[in-house]
mmCIF file of C-alpha atoms in Angstrom:
data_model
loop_
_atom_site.group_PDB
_atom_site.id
_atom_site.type_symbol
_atom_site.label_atom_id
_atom_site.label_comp_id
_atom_site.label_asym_id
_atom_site.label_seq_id
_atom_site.Cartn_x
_atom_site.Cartn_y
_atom_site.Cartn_z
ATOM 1 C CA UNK A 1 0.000 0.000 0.000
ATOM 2 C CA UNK A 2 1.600 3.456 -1.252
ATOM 3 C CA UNK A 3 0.976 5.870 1.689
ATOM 4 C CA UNK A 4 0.842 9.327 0.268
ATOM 5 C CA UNK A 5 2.533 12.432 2.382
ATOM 6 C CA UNK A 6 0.327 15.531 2.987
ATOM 7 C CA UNK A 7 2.620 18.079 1.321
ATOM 8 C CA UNK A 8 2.463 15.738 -1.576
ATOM 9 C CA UNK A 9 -1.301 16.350 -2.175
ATOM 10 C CA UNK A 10 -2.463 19.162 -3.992
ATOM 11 C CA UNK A 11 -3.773 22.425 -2.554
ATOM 12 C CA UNK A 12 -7.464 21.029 -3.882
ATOM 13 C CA UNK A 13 -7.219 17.265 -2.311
ATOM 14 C CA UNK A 14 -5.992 19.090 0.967
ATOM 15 C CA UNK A 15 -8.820 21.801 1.274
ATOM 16 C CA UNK A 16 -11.309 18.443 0.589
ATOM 17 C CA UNK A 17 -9.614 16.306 3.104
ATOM 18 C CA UNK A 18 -9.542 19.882 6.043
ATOM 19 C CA UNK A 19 -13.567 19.921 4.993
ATOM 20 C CA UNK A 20 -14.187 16.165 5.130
ATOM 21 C CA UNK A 21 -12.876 16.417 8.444
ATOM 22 C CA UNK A 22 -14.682 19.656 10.245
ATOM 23 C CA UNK A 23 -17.482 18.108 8.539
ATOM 24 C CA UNK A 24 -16.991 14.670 10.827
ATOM 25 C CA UNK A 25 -16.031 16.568 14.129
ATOM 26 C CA UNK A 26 -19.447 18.902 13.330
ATOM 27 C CA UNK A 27 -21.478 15.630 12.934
ATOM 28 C CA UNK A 28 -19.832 13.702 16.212
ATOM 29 C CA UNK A 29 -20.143 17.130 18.356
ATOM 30 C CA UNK A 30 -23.926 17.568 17.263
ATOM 31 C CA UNK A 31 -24.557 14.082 17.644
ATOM 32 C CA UNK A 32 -23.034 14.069 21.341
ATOM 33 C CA UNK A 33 -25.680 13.701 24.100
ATOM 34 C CA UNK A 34 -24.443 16.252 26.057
ATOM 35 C CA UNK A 35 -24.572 18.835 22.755
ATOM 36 C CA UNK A 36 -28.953 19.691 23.496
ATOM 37 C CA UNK A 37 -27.577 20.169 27.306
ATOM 38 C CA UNK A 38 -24.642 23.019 26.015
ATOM 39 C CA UNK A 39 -26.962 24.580 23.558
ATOM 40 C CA UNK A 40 -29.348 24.927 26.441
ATOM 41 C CA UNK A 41 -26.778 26.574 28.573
ATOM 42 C CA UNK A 42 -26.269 28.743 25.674
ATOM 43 C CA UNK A 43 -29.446 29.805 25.485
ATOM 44 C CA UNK A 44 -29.800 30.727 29.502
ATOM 45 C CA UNK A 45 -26.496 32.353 29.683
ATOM 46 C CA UNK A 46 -28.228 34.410 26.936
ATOM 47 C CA UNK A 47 -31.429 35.273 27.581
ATOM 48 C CA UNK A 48 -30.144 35.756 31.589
ATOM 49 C CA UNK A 49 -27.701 38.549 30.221
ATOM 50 C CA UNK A 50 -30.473 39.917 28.200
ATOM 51 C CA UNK A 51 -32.827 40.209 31.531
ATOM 52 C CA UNK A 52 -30.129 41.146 34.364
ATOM 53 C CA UNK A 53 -28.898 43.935 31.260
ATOM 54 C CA UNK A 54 -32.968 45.321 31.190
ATOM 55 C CA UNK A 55 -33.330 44.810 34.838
ATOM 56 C CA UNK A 56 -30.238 47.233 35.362
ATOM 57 C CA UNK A 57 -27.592 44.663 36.265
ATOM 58 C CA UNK A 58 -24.333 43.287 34.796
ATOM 59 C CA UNK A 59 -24.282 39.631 34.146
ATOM 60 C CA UNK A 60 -20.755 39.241 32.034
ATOM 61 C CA UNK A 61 -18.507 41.019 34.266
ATOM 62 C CA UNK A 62 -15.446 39.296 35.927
ATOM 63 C CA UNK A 63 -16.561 39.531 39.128
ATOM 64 C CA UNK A 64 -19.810 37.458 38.359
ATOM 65 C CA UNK A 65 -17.976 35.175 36.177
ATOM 66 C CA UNK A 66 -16.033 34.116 38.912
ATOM 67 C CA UNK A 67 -18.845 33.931 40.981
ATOM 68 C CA UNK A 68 -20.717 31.304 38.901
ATOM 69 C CA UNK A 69 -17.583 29.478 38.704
ATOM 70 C CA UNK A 70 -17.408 29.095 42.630
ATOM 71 C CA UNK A 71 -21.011 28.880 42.924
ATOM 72 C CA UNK A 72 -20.709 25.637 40.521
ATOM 73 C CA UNK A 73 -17.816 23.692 42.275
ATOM 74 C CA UNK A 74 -19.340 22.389 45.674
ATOM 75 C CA UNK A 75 -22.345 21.267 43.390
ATOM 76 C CA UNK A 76 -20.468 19.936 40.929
ATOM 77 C CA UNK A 77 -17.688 17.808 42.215
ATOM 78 C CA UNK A 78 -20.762 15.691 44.599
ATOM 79 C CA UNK A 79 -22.834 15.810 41.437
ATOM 80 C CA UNK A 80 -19.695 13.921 39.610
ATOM 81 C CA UNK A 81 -20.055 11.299 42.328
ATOM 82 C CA UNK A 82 -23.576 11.352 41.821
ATOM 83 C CA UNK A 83 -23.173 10.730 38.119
ATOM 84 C CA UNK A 84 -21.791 7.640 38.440
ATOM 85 C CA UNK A 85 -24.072 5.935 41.036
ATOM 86 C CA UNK A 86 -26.677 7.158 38.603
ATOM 87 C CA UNK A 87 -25.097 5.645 35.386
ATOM 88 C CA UNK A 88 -25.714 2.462 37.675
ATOM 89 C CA UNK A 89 -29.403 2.858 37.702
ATOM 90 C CA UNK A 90 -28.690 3.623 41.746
ATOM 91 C CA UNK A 91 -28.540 7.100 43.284
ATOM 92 C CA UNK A 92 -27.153 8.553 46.991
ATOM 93 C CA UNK A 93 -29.250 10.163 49.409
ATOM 94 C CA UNK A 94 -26.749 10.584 51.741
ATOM 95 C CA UNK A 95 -24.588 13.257 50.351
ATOM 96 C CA UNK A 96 -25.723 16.113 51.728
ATOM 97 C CA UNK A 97 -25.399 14.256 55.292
ATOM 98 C CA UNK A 98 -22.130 13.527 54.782
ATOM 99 C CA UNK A 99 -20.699 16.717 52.955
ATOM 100 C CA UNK A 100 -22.267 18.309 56.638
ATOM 101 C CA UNK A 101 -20.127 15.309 58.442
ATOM 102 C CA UNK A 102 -17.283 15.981 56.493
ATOM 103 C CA UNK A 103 -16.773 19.626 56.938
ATOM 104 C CA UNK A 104 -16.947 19.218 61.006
ATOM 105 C CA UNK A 105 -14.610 16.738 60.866
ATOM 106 C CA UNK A 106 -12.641 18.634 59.028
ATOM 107 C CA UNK A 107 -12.014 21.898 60.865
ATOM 108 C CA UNK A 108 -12.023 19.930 63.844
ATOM 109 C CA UNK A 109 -8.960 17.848 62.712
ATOM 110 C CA UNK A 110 -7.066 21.032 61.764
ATOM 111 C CA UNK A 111 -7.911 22.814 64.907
ATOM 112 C CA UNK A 112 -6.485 26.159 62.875
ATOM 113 C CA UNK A 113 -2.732 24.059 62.660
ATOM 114 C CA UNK A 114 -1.115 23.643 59.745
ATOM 115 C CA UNK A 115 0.720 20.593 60.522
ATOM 116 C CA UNK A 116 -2.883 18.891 60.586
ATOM 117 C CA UNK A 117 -3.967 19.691 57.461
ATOM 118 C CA UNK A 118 -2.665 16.562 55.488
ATOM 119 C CA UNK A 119 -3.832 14.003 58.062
ATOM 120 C CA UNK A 120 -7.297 16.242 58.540
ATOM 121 C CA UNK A 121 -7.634 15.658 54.568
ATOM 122 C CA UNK A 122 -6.349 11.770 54.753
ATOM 123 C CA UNK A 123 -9.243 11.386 57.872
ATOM 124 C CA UNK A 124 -12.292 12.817 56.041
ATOM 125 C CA UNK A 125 -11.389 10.883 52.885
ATOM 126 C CA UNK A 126 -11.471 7.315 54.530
ATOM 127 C CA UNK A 127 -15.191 8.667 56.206
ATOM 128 C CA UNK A 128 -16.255 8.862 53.079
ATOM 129 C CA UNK A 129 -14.607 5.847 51.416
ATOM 130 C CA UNK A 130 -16.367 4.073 54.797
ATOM 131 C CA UNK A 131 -19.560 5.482 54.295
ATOM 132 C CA UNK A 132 -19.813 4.611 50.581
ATOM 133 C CA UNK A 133 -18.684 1.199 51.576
ATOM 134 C CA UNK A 134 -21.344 0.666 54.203
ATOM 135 C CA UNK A 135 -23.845 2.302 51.336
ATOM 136 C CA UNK A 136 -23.000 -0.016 48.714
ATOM 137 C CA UNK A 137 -22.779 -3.229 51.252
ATOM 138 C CA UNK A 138 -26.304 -2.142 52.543
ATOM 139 C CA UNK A 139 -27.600 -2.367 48.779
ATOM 140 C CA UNK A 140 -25.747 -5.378 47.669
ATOM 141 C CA UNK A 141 -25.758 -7.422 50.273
ATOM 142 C CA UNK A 142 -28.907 -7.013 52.620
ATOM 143 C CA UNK A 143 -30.386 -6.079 48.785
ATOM 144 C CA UNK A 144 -32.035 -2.882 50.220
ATOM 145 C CA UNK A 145 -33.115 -0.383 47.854
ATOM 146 C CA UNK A 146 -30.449 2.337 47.207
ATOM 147 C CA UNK A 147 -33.345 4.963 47.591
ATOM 148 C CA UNK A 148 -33.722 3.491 51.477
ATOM 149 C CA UNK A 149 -30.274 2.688 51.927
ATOM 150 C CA UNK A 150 -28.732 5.921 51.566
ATOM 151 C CA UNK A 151 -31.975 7.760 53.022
ATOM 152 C CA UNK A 152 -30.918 5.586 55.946
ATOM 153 C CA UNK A 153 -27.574 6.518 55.917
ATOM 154 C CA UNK A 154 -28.531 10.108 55.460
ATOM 155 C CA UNK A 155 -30.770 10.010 59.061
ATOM 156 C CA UNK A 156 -27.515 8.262 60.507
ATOM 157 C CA UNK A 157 -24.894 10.283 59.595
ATOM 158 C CA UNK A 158 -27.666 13.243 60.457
ATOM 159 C CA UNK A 159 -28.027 11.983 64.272
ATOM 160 C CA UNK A 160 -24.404 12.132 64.531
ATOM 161 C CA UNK A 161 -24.124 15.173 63.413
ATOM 162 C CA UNK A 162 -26.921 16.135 66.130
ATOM 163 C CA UNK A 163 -25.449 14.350 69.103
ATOM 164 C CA UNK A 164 -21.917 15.587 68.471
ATOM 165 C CA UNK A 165 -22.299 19.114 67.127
ATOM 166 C CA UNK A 166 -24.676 21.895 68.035
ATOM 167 C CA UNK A 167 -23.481 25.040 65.755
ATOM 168 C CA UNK A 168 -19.869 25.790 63.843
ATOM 169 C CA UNK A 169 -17.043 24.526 64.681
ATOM 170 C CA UNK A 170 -13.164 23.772 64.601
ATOM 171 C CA UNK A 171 -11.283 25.832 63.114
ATOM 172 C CA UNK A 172 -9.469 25.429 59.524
ATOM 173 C CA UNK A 173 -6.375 27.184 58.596
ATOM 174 C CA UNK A 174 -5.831 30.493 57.295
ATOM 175 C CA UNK A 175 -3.513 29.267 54.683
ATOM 176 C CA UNK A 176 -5.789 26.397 53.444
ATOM 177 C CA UNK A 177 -8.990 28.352 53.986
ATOM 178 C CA UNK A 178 -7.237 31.008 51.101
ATOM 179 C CA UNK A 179 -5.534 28.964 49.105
ATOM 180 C CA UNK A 180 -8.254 26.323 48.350
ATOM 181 C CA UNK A 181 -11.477 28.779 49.309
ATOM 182 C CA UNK A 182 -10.389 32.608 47.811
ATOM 183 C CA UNK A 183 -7.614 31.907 45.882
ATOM 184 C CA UNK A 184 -8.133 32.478 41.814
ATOM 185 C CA UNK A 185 -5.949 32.956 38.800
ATOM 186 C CA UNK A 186 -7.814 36.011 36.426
ATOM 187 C CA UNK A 187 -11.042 34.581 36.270
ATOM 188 C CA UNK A 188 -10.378 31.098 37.575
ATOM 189 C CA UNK A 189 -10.649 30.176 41.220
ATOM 190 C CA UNK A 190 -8.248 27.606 42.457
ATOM 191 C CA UNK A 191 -11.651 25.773 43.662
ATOM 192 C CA UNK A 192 -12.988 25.481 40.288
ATOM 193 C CA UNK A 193 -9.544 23.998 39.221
ATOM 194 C CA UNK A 194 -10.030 21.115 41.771
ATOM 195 C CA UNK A 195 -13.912 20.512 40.150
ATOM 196 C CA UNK A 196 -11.825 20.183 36.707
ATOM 197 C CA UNK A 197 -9.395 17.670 37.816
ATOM 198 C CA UNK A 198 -11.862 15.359 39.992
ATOM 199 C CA UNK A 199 -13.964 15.961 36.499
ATOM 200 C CA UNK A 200 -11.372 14.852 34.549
ATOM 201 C CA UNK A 201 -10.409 11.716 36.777
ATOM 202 C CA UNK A 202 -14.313 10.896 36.414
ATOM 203 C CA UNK A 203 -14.092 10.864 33.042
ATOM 204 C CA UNK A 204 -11.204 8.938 32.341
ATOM 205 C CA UNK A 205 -12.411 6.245 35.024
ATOM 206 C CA UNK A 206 -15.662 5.753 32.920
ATOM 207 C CA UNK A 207 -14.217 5.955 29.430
ATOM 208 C CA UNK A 208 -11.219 4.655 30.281
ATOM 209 C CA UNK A 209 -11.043 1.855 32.585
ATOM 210 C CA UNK A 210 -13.131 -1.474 32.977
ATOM 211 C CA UNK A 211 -14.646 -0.515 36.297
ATOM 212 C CA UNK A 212 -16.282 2.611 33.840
ATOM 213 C CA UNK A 213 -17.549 -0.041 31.009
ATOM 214 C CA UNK A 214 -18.587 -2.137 34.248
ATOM 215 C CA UNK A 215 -20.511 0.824 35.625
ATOM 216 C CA UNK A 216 -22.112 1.422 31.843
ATOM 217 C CA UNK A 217 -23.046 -2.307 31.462
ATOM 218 C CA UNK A 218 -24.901 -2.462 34.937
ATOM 219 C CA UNK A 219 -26.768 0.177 34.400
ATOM 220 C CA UNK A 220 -27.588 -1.143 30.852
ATOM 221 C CA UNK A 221 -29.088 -4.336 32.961
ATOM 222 C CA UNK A 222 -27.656 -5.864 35.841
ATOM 223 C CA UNK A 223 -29.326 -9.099 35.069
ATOM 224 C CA UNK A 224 -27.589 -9.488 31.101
ATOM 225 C CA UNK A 225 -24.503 -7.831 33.324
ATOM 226 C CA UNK A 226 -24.449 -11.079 35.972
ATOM 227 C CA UNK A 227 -24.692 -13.686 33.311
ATOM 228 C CA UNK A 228 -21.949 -11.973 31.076
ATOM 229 C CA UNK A 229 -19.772 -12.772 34.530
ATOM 230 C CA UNK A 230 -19.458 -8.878 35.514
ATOM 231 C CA UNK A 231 -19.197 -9.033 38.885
ATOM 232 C CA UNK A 232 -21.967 -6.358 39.941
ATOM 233 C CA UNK A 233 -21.460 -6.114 43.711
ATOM 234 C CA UNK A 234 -18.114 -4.995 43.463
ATOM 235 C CA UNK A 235 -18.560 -2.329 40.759
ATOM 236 C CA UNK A 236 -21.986 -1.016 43.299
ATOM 237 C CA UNK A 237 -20.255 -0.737 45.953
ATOM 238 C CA UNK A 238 -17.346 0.783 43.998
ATOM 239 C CA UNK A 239 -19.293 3.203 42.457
ATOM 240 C CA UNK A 240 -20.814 4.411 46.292
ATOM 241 C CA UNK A 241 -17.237 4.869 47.380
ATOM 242 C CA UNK A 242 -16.622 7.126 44.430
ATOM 243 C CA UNK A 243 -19.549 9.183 45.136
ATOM 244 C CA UNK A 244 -18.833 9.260 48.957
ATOM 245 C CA UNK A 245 -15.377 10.206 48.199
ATOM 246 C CA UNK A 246 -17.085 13.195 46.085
ATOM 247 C CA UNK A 247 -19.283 14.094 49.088
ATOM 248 C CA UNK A 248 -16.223 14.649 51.343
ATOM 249 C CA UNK A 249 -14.060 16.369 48.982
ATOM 250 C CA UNK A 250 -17.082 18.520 48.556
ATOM 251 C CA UNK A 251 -17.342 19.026 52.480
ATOM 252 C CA UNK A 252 -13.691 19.818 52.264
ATOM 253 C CA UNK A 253 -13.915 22.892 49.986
ATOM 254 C CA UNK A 254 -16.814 24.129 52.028
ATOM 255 C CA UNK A 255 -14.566 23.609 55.049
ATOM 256 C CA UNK A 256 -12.213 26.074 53.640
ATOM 257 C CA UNK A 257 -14.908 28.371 52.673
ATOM 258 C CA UNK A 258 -16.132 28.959 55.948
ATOM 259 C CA UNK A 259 -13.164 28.621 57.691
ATOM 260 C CA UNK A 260 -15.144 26.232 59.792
ATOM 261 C CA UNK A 261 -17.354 23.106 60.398
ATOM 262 C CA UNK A 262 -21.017 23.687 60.275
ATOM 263 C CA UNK A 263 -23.544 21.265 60.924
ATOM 264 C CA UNK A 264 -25.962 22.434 58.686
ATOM 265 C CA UNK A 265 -23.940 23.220 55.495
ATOM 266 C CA UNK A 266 -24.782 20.280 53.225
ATOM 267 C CA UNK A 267 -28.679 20.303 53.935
ATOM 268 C CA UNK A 268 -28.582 24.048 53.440
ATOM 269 C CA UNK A 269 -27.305 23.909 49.710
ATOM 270 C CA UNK A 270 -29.606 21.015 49.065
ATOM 271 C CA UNK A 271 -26.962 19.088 47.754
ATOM 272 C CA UNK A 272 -28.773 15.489 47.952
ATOM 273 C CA UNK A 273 -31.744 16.729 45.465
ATOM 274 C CA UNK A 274 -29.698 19.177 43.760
ATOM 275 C CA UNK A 275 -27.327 16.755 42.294
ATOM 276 C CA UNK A 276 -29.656 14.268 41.135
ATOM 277 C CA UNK A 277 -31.211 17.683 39.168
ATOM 278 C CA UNK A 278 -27.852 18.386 38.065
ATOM 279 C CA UNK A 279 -27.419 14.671 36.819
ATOM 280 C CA UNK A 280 -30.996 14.684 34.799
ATOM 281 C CA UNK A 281 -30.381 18.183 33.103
ATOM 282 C CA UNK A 282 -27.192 16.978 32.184
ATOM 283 C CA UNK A 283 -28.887 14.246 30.417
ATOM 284 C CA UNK A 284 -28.329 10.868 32.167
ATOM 285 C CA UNK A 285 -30.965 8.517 32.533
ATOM 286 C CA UNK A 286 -32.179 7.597 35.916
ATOM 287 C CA UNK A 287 -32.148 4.149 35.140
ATOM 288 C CA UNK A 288 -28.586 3.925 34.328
ATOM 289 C CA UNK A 289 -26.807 3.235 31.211
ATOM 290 C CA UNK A 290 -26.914 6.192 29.425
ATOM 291 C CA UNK A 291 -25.252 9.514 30.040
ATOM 292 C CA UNK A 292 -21.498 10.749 31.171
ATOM 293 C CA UNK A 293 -19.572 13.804 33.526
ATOM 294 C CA UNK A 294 -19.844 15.606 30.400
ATOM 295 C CA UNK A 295 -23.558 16.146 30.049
ATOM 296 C CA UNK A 296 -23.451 16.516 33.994
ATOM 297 C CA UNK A 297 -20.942 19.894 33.828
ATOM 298 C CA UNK A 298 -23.535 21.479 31.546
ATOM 299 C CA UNK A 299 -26.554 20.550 33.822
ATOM 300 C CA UNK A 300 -24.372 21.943 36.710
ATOM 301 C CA UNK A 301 -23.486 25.636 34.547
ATOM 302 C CA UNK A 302 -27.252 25.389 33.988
ATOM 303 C CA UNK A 303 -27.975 25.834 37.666
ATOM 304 C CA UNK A 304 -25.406 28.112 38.532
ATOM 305 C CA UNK A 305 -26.501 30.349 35.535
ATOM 306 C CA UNK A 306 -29.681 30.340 37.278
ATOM 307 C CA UNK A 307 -28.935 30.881 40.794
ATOM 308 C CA UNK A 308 -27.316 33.927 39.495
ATOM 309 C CA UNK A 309 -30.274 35.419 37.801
ATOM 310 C CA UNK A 310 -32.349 34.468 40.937
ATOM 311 C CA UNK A 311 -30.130 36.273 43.524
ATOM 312 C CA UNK A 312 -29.342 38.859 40.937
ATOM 313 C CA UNK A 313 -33.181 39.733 40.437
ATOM 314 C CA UNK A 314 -33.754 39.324 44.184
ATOM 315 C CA UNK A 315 -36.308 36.473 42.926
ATOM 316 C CA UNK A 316 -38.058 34.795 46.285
ATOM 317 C CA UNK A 317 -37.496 31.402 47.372
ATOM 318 C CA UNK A 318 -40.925 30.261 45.800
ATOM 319 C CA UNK A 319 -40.426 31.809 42.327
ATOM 320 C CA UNK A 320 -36.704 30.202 41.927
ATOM 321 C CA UNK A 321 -38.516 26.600 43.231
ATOM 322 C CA UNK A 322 -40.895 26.975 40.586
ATOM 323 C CA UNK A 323 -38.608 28.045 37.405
ATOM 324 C CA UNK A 324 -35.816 25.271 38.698
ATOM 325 C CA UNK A 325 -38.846 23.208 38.940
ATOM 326 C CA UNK A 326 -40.011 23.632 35.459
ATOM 327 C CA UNK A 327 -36.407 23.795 33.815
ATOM 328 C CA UNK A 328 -35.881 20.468 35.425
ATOM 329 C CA UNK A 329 -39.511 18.785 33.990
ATOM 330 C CA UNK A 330 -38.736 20.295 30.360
ATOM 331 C CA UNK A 331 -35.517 18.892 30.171
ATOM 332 C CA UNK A 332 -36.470 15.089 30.978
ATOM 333 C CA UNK A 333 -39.395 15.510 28.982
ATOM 334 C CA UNK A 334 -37.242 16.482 25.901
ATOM 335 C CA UNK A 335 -34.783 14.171 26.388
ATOM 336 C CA UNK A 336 -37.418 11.564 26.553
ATOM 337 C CA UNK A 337 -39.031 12.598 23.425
ATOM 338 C CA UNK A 338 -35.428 12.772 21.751
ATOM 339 C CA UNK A 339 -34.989 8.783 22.981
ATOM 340 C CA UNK A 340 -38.203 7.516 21.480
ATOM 341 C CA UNK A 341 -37.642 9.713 18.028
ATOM 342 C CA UNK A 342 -33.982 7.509 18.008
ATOM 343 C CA UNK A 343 -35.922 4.129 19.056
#
């Protein structure tokens, strides 16, 4: 076979080959299921400059840039976690519990020393690999629904949380409450940085690696998955330790946020419900199989977009319930409509 060099073709055959190919990447990016979630954030981020701009605001200014950005990284890295357990057909009620958990026994570790940091870090990431251990033996082995099972866990970890702390405390340290919490690079917070890189590792473990095409395969059907010889306990509970770990690292950065533990922190953002919403706008399926972290950053943008517009309109807690509410329902139902045009 005569392999022809590049700079041997002709100006013409190059120009076809440069169109054949932004031709293919335009077809694989449009076919993408996460390309209706980005042209949906498009359109927000849009029609949200258009009514902050009438209302009197600014919406594309640095300093609210960077304010989405952080606004989107304690919600995003646990909605990562959430991804996966979702991709599953499984989902974890227990995250908000345990991002609460997390960031008390965080600050209390530290107890405002730096020397503590590391081993504060190294502590709150084995909670979480415990608790998603516990969650995923609970639902493989006692075969309790993962809807109980981590509303379980979720009233556990919550007494805890209620015996042993009554308001703030601990104390994080300066340094790691600025660097992680305040710290940004032009637009870019460090915080946001961290969301990329636990994004990325996401990613790669689900495109990449056979506990990801495990993960895709249960989710497909966990019955075809057992008698192709997956073994589907392992990669459940595997997935539950992923998302715990997300939950923690998540409790972490609000740690260093607040320069404190509070009891109350996860519950307050909502995190439980707000990362199964992020999941569905992104476009996974709730019963597994179908979706990715990729579709899930949009659906997270699409929130933050919002929450912007909300506080930047001085909306009421009813009226934002009520638009997330219907943002939420019009996205399933399109995506359902999309899957039964492809079936």
């Amino acid at each position: 076979m005569t392999v022809i060099d590049p700079s041997e073709q002709s100006p013409g055959t190059r120009a076809a080959t440069r169109k054949e190919r932004v031709a293919g990447w335009r077809v694989g990016v449009l076919a993408s299921p996460a390309a209706p979630v980005y042209g949906a954030l498009l359109g927000i981020i849009i029609i949200a400059w258009i009514v902050v701009t009438i209302d009197g605001g600014e919406f594309l200014t640095t300093g609210n840039i960077v304010n989405m950005l952080q606004r989107s990284v304690a919600l995003g890295i646990v909605s990562l976690g959430q991804t996966v357990v979702i991709l599953l057909g499984s989902l974890d009620l227990s995250v908000a519990a345990l991002i609460s958990l997390s960031s008390l026994v965080t600050a209390q570790q530290m107890d405002g020393q730096s020397g503590n940091v590391i081993p504060a870090i190294v502590i709150v990431l084995l909670l979480g690999a415990g608790v998603g251990l516990a969650n995923g033996l609970i639902i493989t082995k006692l075969r309790v629904n993962a809807f109980i099972a981590t509303l379980g866990m979720a009233l556990i970890l919550g007494g805890i949380i209620e015996n042993g702390w009554s308001g703030p405390q601990g104390g994080v340290t300066d340094g790691f409450s600025q660097d992680l919490g305040y710290t940004r690079f032009g637009v870019i917070p460090m915080s946001f940085i961290l969301f990329a890189v636990v994004a990325a590792i996401v990613w790669f473990v689900l495109r990449s690696t056979r506990f990801g095409y495990r993960v895709y395969a249960v989710g497909g059907s966990e019955d075809v998955s057992k008698l192709s010889g997956l073994r589907t306990h392992r990669t459940i509970i595997g997935a539950h330790i992923l998302c715990s770990l997300t939950a923690v690292i998540t409790g972490i950065f609000l740690a260093s946020r607040l320069k404190a533990g509070t009891p109350t922190v996860g519950a307050d953002g909502g995190y439980d419900l707000e990362s199964i919403a992020a999941v569905v706008l992104g476009g996974t399926a709730l019963t597994g199989g179908r979706g990715g972290v990729i579709g899930t950053i949009g659906g997270v943008f699409i929130l933050a977009v919002l929450d912007n517009v909300f506080n930047q309109l001085e909306f009421n807690s009813f009226v934002r319930d009520v638009v997330r509410g219907i943002v939420i329902i019009a996205a399933v139902a399109i995506y359902a409509r999309r899957q039964e045009k492809k079936a």
